[in-house]
Amino acid sequence: MTAPEATAVAVDEVEGLAVEGLRWLTEAARETDDGGLAWTDRLSDDELTPTLYSGTAGIVPVLLEAWRHFGDDSYAETALRAARSIADSVDGMDDDSLYFGRTGMALVLRSVNDELGDADAGAAADRALGLVRSRFDGLRWGELFELMGGNAGIGLGALVAGDAELAVLAVEPYLRTAEQTPAGVHWAWRTGVDSRLHHVSHGTLGIALALARVGQATGRADLVELALAGAADVVARDEAGPEGFLVLHSTPLYRPDVIDPVSYGWCHGPAGDAQVFRLLRDVTADPVWSALADRCWHTVLHSGLPQRLRPGFWDNNGRCCGTAGVLALACDRIAEQQDPYDFAHVLVADLVARAIRDTDGARWSNFEHRATPSNLEPCSGWAMGNAGIVRELLRFVRLSRGGDPQYAFAWPDQPPVTVLRPDINSDPTTADVDVL
């Protein structure tokens, strides 16, 4: 199977769609009692959520992106008001994780302090990380033990937020809990579950990413060595070589009644695996990791996405599990190794075609073939909604115009591009796009 034919979309049109998406997103905000702003996951929800995955903390990064992209201070003001509500939620949060709890909130608050000079946000970040440290039981913070909800994510978030000591504290337990496999090691991603997950969001590669990044930053060779052993286990499970790379979701398959054996996005597939291999490339300087990242991309290109080939195959537009997450990798490859824009245009054209646009702005509906109605209510947050999608659209626009491929807010599990090519823009806004 080959990639679908690419149709170029004018960059100005993509930028206009991003503006509409930002308008819908900012108008979805709700004022808090102290003049802050907060979001629910969906407009129909009543509960405000401050988290990175689906709430206010995940919306601040796209506001910072828009502020830098357009030079419009209104986006910075909105980010400051959002930070106020996040800070107010620090003490009452029950979860300490990166994506679902206090560590992600601290990371965003630190970024607001650094980018916008908000000392109150910085103080709240310190308070949040102090609370995270106080709730460590010597091994973990709760049931989850992976990147999104457990130690690996807490280690990554703490490192990027400036607390290397907490980062090491979070990832050292992997040294004594690793389970030996024929090719390397893996871990139980949560308590009481026999399945071992393999990919970034909840599996071995997400843990390996955290170990490698924390180990490199703190001079801990034992952590880097363990990361390589975890990656080796996953590499040995590849079923698509020698040109491609595809590993089952889990072994044995977790919840086979609702989960497909393979996926292609960031969370459980080669689009996310490639991000780990990019990091290991930078940490080790071993070309084998570049080759594995290329193999991941080969599989993504030939998977058929973003076409909806069958029920459940590719039903998500978002950053976590859908098209925007693949676009992030496509733009990384354009910036680092002068990949053609062809497939990035495929992805952007799909996002443009699937946008819901009216007088309220633009947003995206994901699809669940097992539900009625199948078109789901649009989400606001990073994982499944506007915040994650618009952030990638803005970066694509900037890259297409020869601008900076780095983000205003660097997501801790997406390595920054390391090879910046001054000649990456061969006028992709007007050239015809070839079929891959």
Coordinates of C-alpha atoms in Angstrom, one line a residue:
M1 CA 0.0 0.0 0.0
T2 CA 1.3 3.4 -0.9
A3 CA 0.6 6.9 0.4
P4 CA -2.4 8.7 -1.0
E5 CA -1.9 11.4 -3.7
A6 CA -0.8 14.7 -2.3
T7 CA -2.6 17.9 -3.1
A8 CA -0.9 21.1 -2.1
V9 CA -2.9 23.5 0.0
A10 CA -2.0 27.2 -0.1
V11 CA 0.0 28.1 3.0
D12 CA -2.1 31.2 3.6
E13 CA -5.2 29.1 3.6
V14 CA -3.7 26.8 6.3
E15 CA -2.7 29.8 8.3
G16 CA -6.3 31.2 8.0
L17 CA -7.6 27.9 9.3
A18 CA -5.3 28.0 12.2
V19 CA -6.6 31.5 13.1
E20 CA -10.2 30.2 13.0
G21 CA -9.2 27.3 15.2
L22 CA -7.6 29.7 17.7
R23 CA -10.8 31.8 17.7
W24 CA -13.0 28.8 18.5
L25 CA -10.6 27.7 21.1
T26 CA -10.3 31.0 22.9
E27 CA -14.0 31.6 22.8
A28 CA -14.4 28.2 24.5
A29 CA -12.6 29.4 27.6
R30 CA -14.4 29.9 30.8
E31 CA -13.6 32.6 33.3
T32 CA -12.6 31.6 36.8
D33 CA -13.4 33.5 40.0
D34 CA -10.0 35.3 40.1
G35 CA -10.0 36.4 36.5
G36 CA -8.2 33.4 35.1
L37 CA -9.3 31.3 32.2
A38 CA -9.9 27.5 32.1
W39 CA -11.2 25.0 29.6
T40 CA -13.3 21.8 29.7
D41 CA -12.4 19.0 27.3
R42 CA -15.7 19.6 25.3
L43 CA -18.1 22.5 25.3
S44 CA -20.8 20.3 26.8
D45 CA -18.7 19.3 29.8
D46 CA -19.1 21.1 33.1
E47 CA -15.9 20.1 34.8
L48 CA -12.8 22.3 34.2
T49 CA -9.6 20.3 33.7
P50 CA -6.1 21.8 34.2
T51 CA -4.2 18.9 32.6
L52 CA -1.7 18.8 29.8
Y53 CA -3.5 16.0 28.0
S54 CA -7.0 17.4 27.6
G55 CA -7.2 20.6 29.6
T56 CA -5.9 24.1 30.2
A57 CA -2.2 23.2 30.5
G58 CA -2.3 21.6 27.0
I59 CA -3.9 24.8 25.6
V60 CA -1.2 27.2 26.8
P61 CA 1.5 25.8 24.4
V62 CA -0.6 26.7 21.3
L63 CA -1.3 30.1 22.8
L64 CA 2.5 30.7 23.1
E65 CA 2.9 29.3 19.6
A66 CA 0.3 31.8 18.2
W67 CA 1.9 34.7 20.2
R68 CA 5.3 34.0 18.7
H69 CA 3.9 33.2 15.2
F70 CA 1.6 36.3 14.8
G71 CA 3.2 38.7 17.3
D72 CA -0.2 39.3 18.7
D73 CA 0.0 40.1 22.5
S74 CA -3.6 39.0 23.0
Y75 CA -2.5 35.4 22.8
A76 CA 0.1 36.1 25.5
E77 CA -2.5 37.7 27.7
T78 CA -4.8 34.7 27.3
A79 CA -1.9 32.4 28.2
L80 CA -1.2 34.4 31.4
R81 CA -4.8 34.2 32.4
A82 CA -4.8 30.4 31.7
A83 CA -1.6 30.1 33.8
R84 CA -3.5 31.8 36.7
S85 CA -6.2 29.1 36.7
I86 CA -3.6 26.3 36.4
A87 CA -1.7 27.7 39.4
D88 CA -4.9 27.8 41.4
S89 CA -5.5 24.1 40.6
V90 CA -2.0 22.8 41.8
D91 CA -2.9 22.1 45.4
G92 CA -6.2 20.3 44.6
M93 CA -4.9 18.0 41.9
D94 CA -4.9 14.3 42.9
D95 CA -2.6 13.1 40.1
D96 CA 1.1 13.8 39.9
S97 CA 1.8 12.7 36.3
L98 CA 3.0 14.5 33.2
Y99 CA -0.1 14.2 31.0
F100 CA -2.8 13.8 33.6
G101 CA -1.6 15.7 36.6
R102 CA 0.7 18.1 38.5
T103 CA 4.0 17.5 36.6
G104 CA 2.5 18.6 33.3
M105 CA 1.0 21.7 35.0
A106 CA 4.3 22.6 36.5
L107 CA 6.1 22.3 33.2
V108 CA 3.6 24.7 31.5
L109 CA 3.8 27.1 34.4
R110 CA 7.6 27.1 34.2
S111 CA 7.3 27.9 30.4
V112 CA 5.0 30.8 31.1
N113 CA 7.5 32.1 33.6
D114 CA 10.3 31.8 31.1
E115 CA 8.5 33.1 28.0
L116 CA 6.3 35.8 29.5
G117 CA 8.1 36.7 32.7
D118 CA 5.3 35.7 35.0
A119 CA 7.0 35.1 38.4
D120 CA 3.7 33.9 40.0
A121 CA 3.6 31.1 37.4
G122 CA 7.2 30.2 38.3
A123 CA 6.5 30.1 42.0
A124 CA 3.5 27.9 41.3
A125 CA 5.7 25.5 39.2
D126 CA 8.1 25.2 42.2
R127 CA 5.2 24.5 44.5
A128 CA 3.8 21.9 42.1
L129 CA 7.1 20.0 41.8
G130 CA 7.6 20.1 45.5
L131 CA 4.2 18.4 46.0
V132 CA 5.1 15.8 43.4
R133 CA 8.4 15.0 45.3
S134 CA 6.5 14.8 48.6
R135 CA 4.1 12.2 47.2
F136 CA 6.7 9.7 45.9
D137 CA 6.5 6.4 47.8
G138 CA 10.0 5.3 47.0
L139 CA 9.0 3.4 43.8
R140 CA 6.2 5.2 42.0
W141 CA 3.3 7.7 42.3
G142 CA 0.3 5.4 41.5
E143 CA -1.0 2.6 39.5
L144 CA 0.6 3.7 36.2
F145 CA 4.4 3.3 35.6
E146 CA 5.0 4.7 32.1
L147 CA 5.3 8.0 30.3
M148 CA 1.8 9.5 30.2
G149 CA 0.7 8.7 33.7
G150 CA 3.7 7.4 35.6
N151 CA 7.4 7.7 36.5
A152 CA 8.8 8.2 33.0
G153 CA 6.7 11.2 32.3
I154 CA 7.3 12.7 35.7
G155 CA 11.0 12.3 35.1
L156 CA 10.8 14.0 31.7
G157 CA 8.6 16.8 32.9
A158 CA 10.8 17.5 35.9
L159 CA 13.9 17.5 33.8
V160 CA 12.5 20.0 31.3
A161 CA 11.1 22.1 34.2
G162 CA 14.6 22.4 35.7
D163 CA 14.5 19.9 38.5
A164 CA 17.1 17.3 37.5
E165 CA 17.2 15.8 41.0
L166 CA 13.5 14.9 40.8
A167 CA 13.9 13.6 37.3
V168 CA 16.5 11.1 38.5
L169 CA 14.4 10.2 41.5
A170 CA 11.5 9.4 39.1
V171 CA 13.4 7.1 36.7
E172 CA 15.8 5.3 39.0
P173 CA 13.1 2.7 40.0
Y174 CA 13.2 1.4 36.4
L175 CA 16.7 0.0 37.2
R176 CA 15.3 -2.4 39.8
T177 CA 12.0 -3.2 38.1
A178 CA 13.1 -4.1 34.6
E179 CA 12.0 -7.5 33.4
Q180 CA 14.6 -9.4 31.3
T181 CA 13.4 -10.5 27.8
P182 CA 15.3 -12.5 25.1
A183 CA 16.4 -9.3 23.4
G184 CA 16.5 -6.7 26.2
V185 CA 14.1 -5.5 29.0
H186 CA 10.6 -4.3 29.4
W187 CA 8.3 -3.2 32.3
A188 CA 4.8 -3.7 33.7
W189 CA 3.1 -0.5 32.6
R190 CA 0.5 -0.7 35.4
T191 CA -0.2 -2.8 38.3
G192 CA -2.2 -6.0 38.0
V193 CA -2.0 -6.3 34.1
D194 CA -0.2 -9.2 32.3
S195 CA 0.1 -7.4 29.0
R196 CA 3.4 -5.5 28.3
L197 CA 2.9 -2.5 26.1
H198 CA 5.7 -1.5 23.6
H199 CA 5.3 2.0 22.4
V200 CA 5.6 5.6 23.6
S201 CA 2.5 6.6 25.4
H202 CA 2.2 3.7 27.9
G203 CA 5.0 1.2 26.9
T204 CA 8.6 0.3 26.8
L205 CA 9.7 3.0 24.3
G206 CA 8.2 5.8 26.4
I207 CA 10.2 4.6 29.4
A208 CA 13.3 4.2 27.2
L209 CA 12.9 7.8 26.0
A210 CA 12.8 9.1 29.5
L211 CA 15.7 7.1 30.7
A212 CA 17.9 8.2 27.8
R213 CA 17.0 11.9 28.1
V214 CA 17.4 12.0 31.8
G215 CA 20.5 9.8 31.7
Q216 CA 22.2 12.0 29.1
A217 CA 21.4 15.2 30.9
T218 CA 22.6 14.0 34.3
G219 CA 25.6 12.0 33.2
R220 CA 24.0 8.7 34.3
A221 CA 25.4 6.1 31.8
D222 CA 23.5 3.3 33.6
L223 CA 20.2 5.0 32.7
V224 CA 21.2 5.4 29.1
E225 CA 22.3 1.7 29.0
L226 CA 18.9 0.6 30.4
A227 CA 17.1 2.8 27.8
L228 CA 19.0 1.0 25.0
A229 CA 18.1 -2.4 26.5
G230 CA 14.4 -1.4 26.4
A231 CA 14.6 -0.1 22.9
A232 CA 16.4 -3.4 21.9
D233 CA 13.4 -5.4 23.2
V234 CA 11.0 -3.4 21.0
V235 CA 13.3 -3.5 17.9
A236 CA 13.4 -7.3 18.2
R237 CA 9.6 -7.4 17.9
D238 CA 9.5 -5.7 14.5
E239 CA 7.3 -7.4 12.0
A240 CA 7.8 -5.2 8.9
G241 CA 11.5 -5.2 8.3
P242 CA 13.9 -4.8 6.5
E243 CA 12.4 -1.6 5.0
G244 CA 9.6 -0.9 7.5
F245 CA 9.1 -1.0 11.2
L246 CA 5.8 -2.2 12.9
V247 CA 5.4 -3.7 16.3
L248 CA 2.2 -5.0 17.9
H249 CA 0.4 -2.7 20.4
S250 CA 1.1 -5.1 23.3
T251 CA 2.0 -8.7 24.2
P252 CA -0.3 -10.4 24.9
L253 CA -2.8 -8.0 23.3
Y254 CA -4.3 -5.7 25.9
R255 CA -8.1 -5.6 25.6
P256 CA -8.4 -7.4 22.3
D257 CA -12.1 -6.7 22.2
V258 CA -11.5 -3.0 21.6
I259 CA -7.9 -2.5 20.6
D260 CA -6.4 -3.1 17.2
P261 CA -3.2 -5.2 17.1
V262 CA -1.3 -2.5 15.3
S263 CA -1.5 1.3 15.1
Y264 CA 0.4 3.9 13.1
G265 CA 0.2 7.2 15.2
W266 CA 2.3 8.8 17.9
C267 CA 0.8 6.9 20.9
H268 CA 1.1 3.2 19.8
G269 CA 2.8 3.2 16.4
P270 CA 5.7 4.0 14.2
A271 CA 5.1 7.8 14.2
G272 CA 5.9 7.8 17.9
D273 CA 8.5 5.1 17.7
A274 CA 10.5 7.3 15.3
Q275 CA 10.6 10.1 17.9
V276 CA 12.3 7.7 20.4
F277 CA 14.8 6.6 17.7
R278 CA 15.5 10.3 16.8
L279 CA 16.4 10.9 20.5
L280 CA 18.6 7.7 20.7
R281 CA 20.3 8.9 17.5
D282 CA 21.2 12.2 19.2
V283 CA 22.2 10.5 22.5
T284 CA 24.4 7.8 21.0
A285 CA 25.5 9.1 17.6
D286 CA 24.9 5.6 16.3
P287 CA 23.5 5.6 12.8
V288 CA 21.4 2.5 13.5
W289 CA 18.8 4.7 15.2
S290 CA 18.5 7.0 12.2
A291 CA 17.9 3.9 10.0
L292 CA 15.2 2.7 12.4
A293 CA 13.5 6.1 12.3
D294 CA 13.6 6.0 8.5
R295 CA 12.0 2.5 8.6
C296 CA 9.2 3.9 10.8
W297 CA 8.6 6.6 8.3
H298 CA 8.5 4.1 5.5
T299 CA 5.8 2.2 7.3
V300 CA 3.8 5.4 8.0
L301 CA 4.0 6.4 4.3
H302 CA 2.8 3.1 3.1
S303 CA 0.1 2.5 5.7
G304 CA -2.7 4.3 3.8
L305 CA -3.2 7.0 6.4
P306 CA -4.8 9.5 6.6
Q307 CA -7.4 7.7 4.5
R308 CA -10.1 6.0 6.5
L309 CA -9.6 2.6 4.9
R310 CA -11.9 0.6 7.2
P311 CA -13.8 1.2 10.4
G312 CA -11.4 2.1 13.2
F313 CA -8.3 2.4 11.0
W314 CA -7.7 6.2 11.0
D315 CA -10.5 8.1 12.7
N316 CA -8.6 10.7 14.6
N317 CA -7.4 14.2 13.6
G318 CA -5.6 14.9 16.8
R319 CA -2.1 15.2 18.1
C320 CA -2.0 12.1 20.4
C321 CA -3.5 9.4 18.2
G322 CA -4.1 11.0 14.8
T323 CA -3.1 13.1 11.8
A324 CA -1.6 16.1 13.7
G325 CA 0.8 13.8 15.5
V326 CA 2.1 12.4 12.2
L327 CA 2.4 15.9 10.8
A328 CA 4.7 16.7 13.7
L329 CA 7.1 14.0 12.6
A330 CA 6.8 14.9 8.9
C331 CA 7.9 18.5 9.8
D332 CA 10.7 17.1 11.9
R333 CA 12.0 15.2 8.9
I334 CA 11.7 18.2 6.6
A335 CA 13.7 20.3 9.0
E336 CA 16.4 17.7 9.9
Q337 CA 17.0 16.0 6.6
Q338 CA 15.3 17.9 3.8
D339 CA 12.5 15.4 3.3
P340 CA 10.1 16.5 0.5
Y341 CA 6.9 18.3 1.6
D342 CA 4.8 15.7 -0.2
F343 CA 3.3 13.8 2.7
A344 CA 3.1 16.8 4.9
H345 CA 0.8 18.3 2.3
V346 CA -1.3 15.1 2.3
L347 CA -1.7 15.4 6.1
V348 CA -2.5 19.1 6.0
A349 CA -4.9 18.8 3.2
D350 CA -6.8 16.1 5.1
L351 CA -7.0 18.4 8.2
V352 CA -8.2 21.2 6.0
A353 CA -10.9 19.0 4.4
R354 CA -12.1 17.6 7.8
A355 CA -12.4 21.0 9.6
I356 CA -15.8 22.2 10.7
R357 CA -15.9 25.9 9.9
D358 CA -18.7 28.3 10.7
T359 CA -19.2 31.7 12.4
D360 CA -17.8 30.2 15.6
G361 CA -14.5 29.4 14.0
A362 CA -13.0 26.0 13.2
R363 CA -12.7 22.7 15.0
W364 CA -12.4 19.0 14.3
S365 CA -14.7 16.1 15.1
N366 CA -13.1 12.7 15.6
F367 CA -15.0 9.5 14.6
E368 CA -16.0 6.5 16.6
H369 CA -17.5 3.8 14.4
R370 CA -18.8 1.8 17.4
A371 CA -20.8 4.8 18.8
T372 CA -24.0 6.4 17.6
P373 CA -23.7 9.2 16.5
S374 CA -20.2 8.3 15.2
N375 CA -19.0 11.9 14.8
L376 CA -17.8 12.9 18.2
E377 CA -18.1 16.3 19.8
P378 CA -15.1 18.5 19.0
C379 CA -12.5 18.7 21.8
S380 CA -10.4 21.7 22.8
G381 CA -7.3 20.2 24.2
W382 CA -3.9 19.0 23.1
A383 CA -4.6 15.3 22.7
M384 CA -7.7 15.1 20.6
G385 CA -8.7 18.7 19.8
N386 CA -7.9 22.2 18.6
A387 CA -4.9 22.9 20.7
G388 CA -2.8 20.0 19.4
I389 CA -4.0 20.4 15.8
V390 CA -3.5 24.2 15.5
R391 CA -0.1 24.0 17.0
E392 CA 1.1 21.7 14.3
L393 CA -0.6 23.7 11.5
L394 CA 1.2 26.9 12.7
R395 CA 4.6 25.1 12.7
F396 CA 3.9 23.7 9.2
V397 CA 3.1 27.2 7.9
R398 CA 6.3 28.7 9.5
L399 CA 8.4 25.8 8.1
S400 CA 6.9 26.2 4.6
R401 CA 8.0 29.9 4.7
G402 CA 11.5 29.0 5.6
G403 CA 11.1 29.9 9.3
D404 CA 12.2 28.4 12.6
P405 CA 11.1 24.7 12.9
Q406 CA 11.4 24.8 16.7
Y407 CA 8.3 25.2 18.8
A408 CA 7.7 28.0 21.3
F409 CA 7.0 25.2 23.9
A410 CA 9.1 22.1 23.4
W411 CA 7.1 19.0 24.2
P412 CA 9.3 16.8 26.4
D413 CA 8.8 13.6 24.4
Q414 CA 9.4 15.1 21.0
P415 CA 13.1 15.8 20.6
P416 CA 13.9 19.2 19.1
V417 CA 15.3 19.1 15.6
T418 CA 19.1 19.0 15.6
V419 CA 20.0 19.6 12.0
L420 CA 18.7 22.9 10.7
R421 CA 19.0 23.2 7.0
P422 CA 18.9 26.8 5.5
D423 CA 17.8 25.4 2.2
I424 CA 14.8 23.4 3.3
N425 CA 12.2 25.6 1.6
S426 CA 12.1 25.0 -2.1
D427 CA 9.0 27.1 -2.5
P428 CA 6.6 24.4 -1.3
T429 CA 3.7 26.8 -1.3
T430 CA 3.5 26.9 -5.1
A431 CA 5.2 23.8 -6.4
D432 CA 3.2 20.9 -7.7
V433 CA 3.3 18.0 -5.3
D434 CA 4.2 14.6 -6.6
V435 CA 2.6 11.3 -5.8
L436 CA 4.7 9.3 -3.4

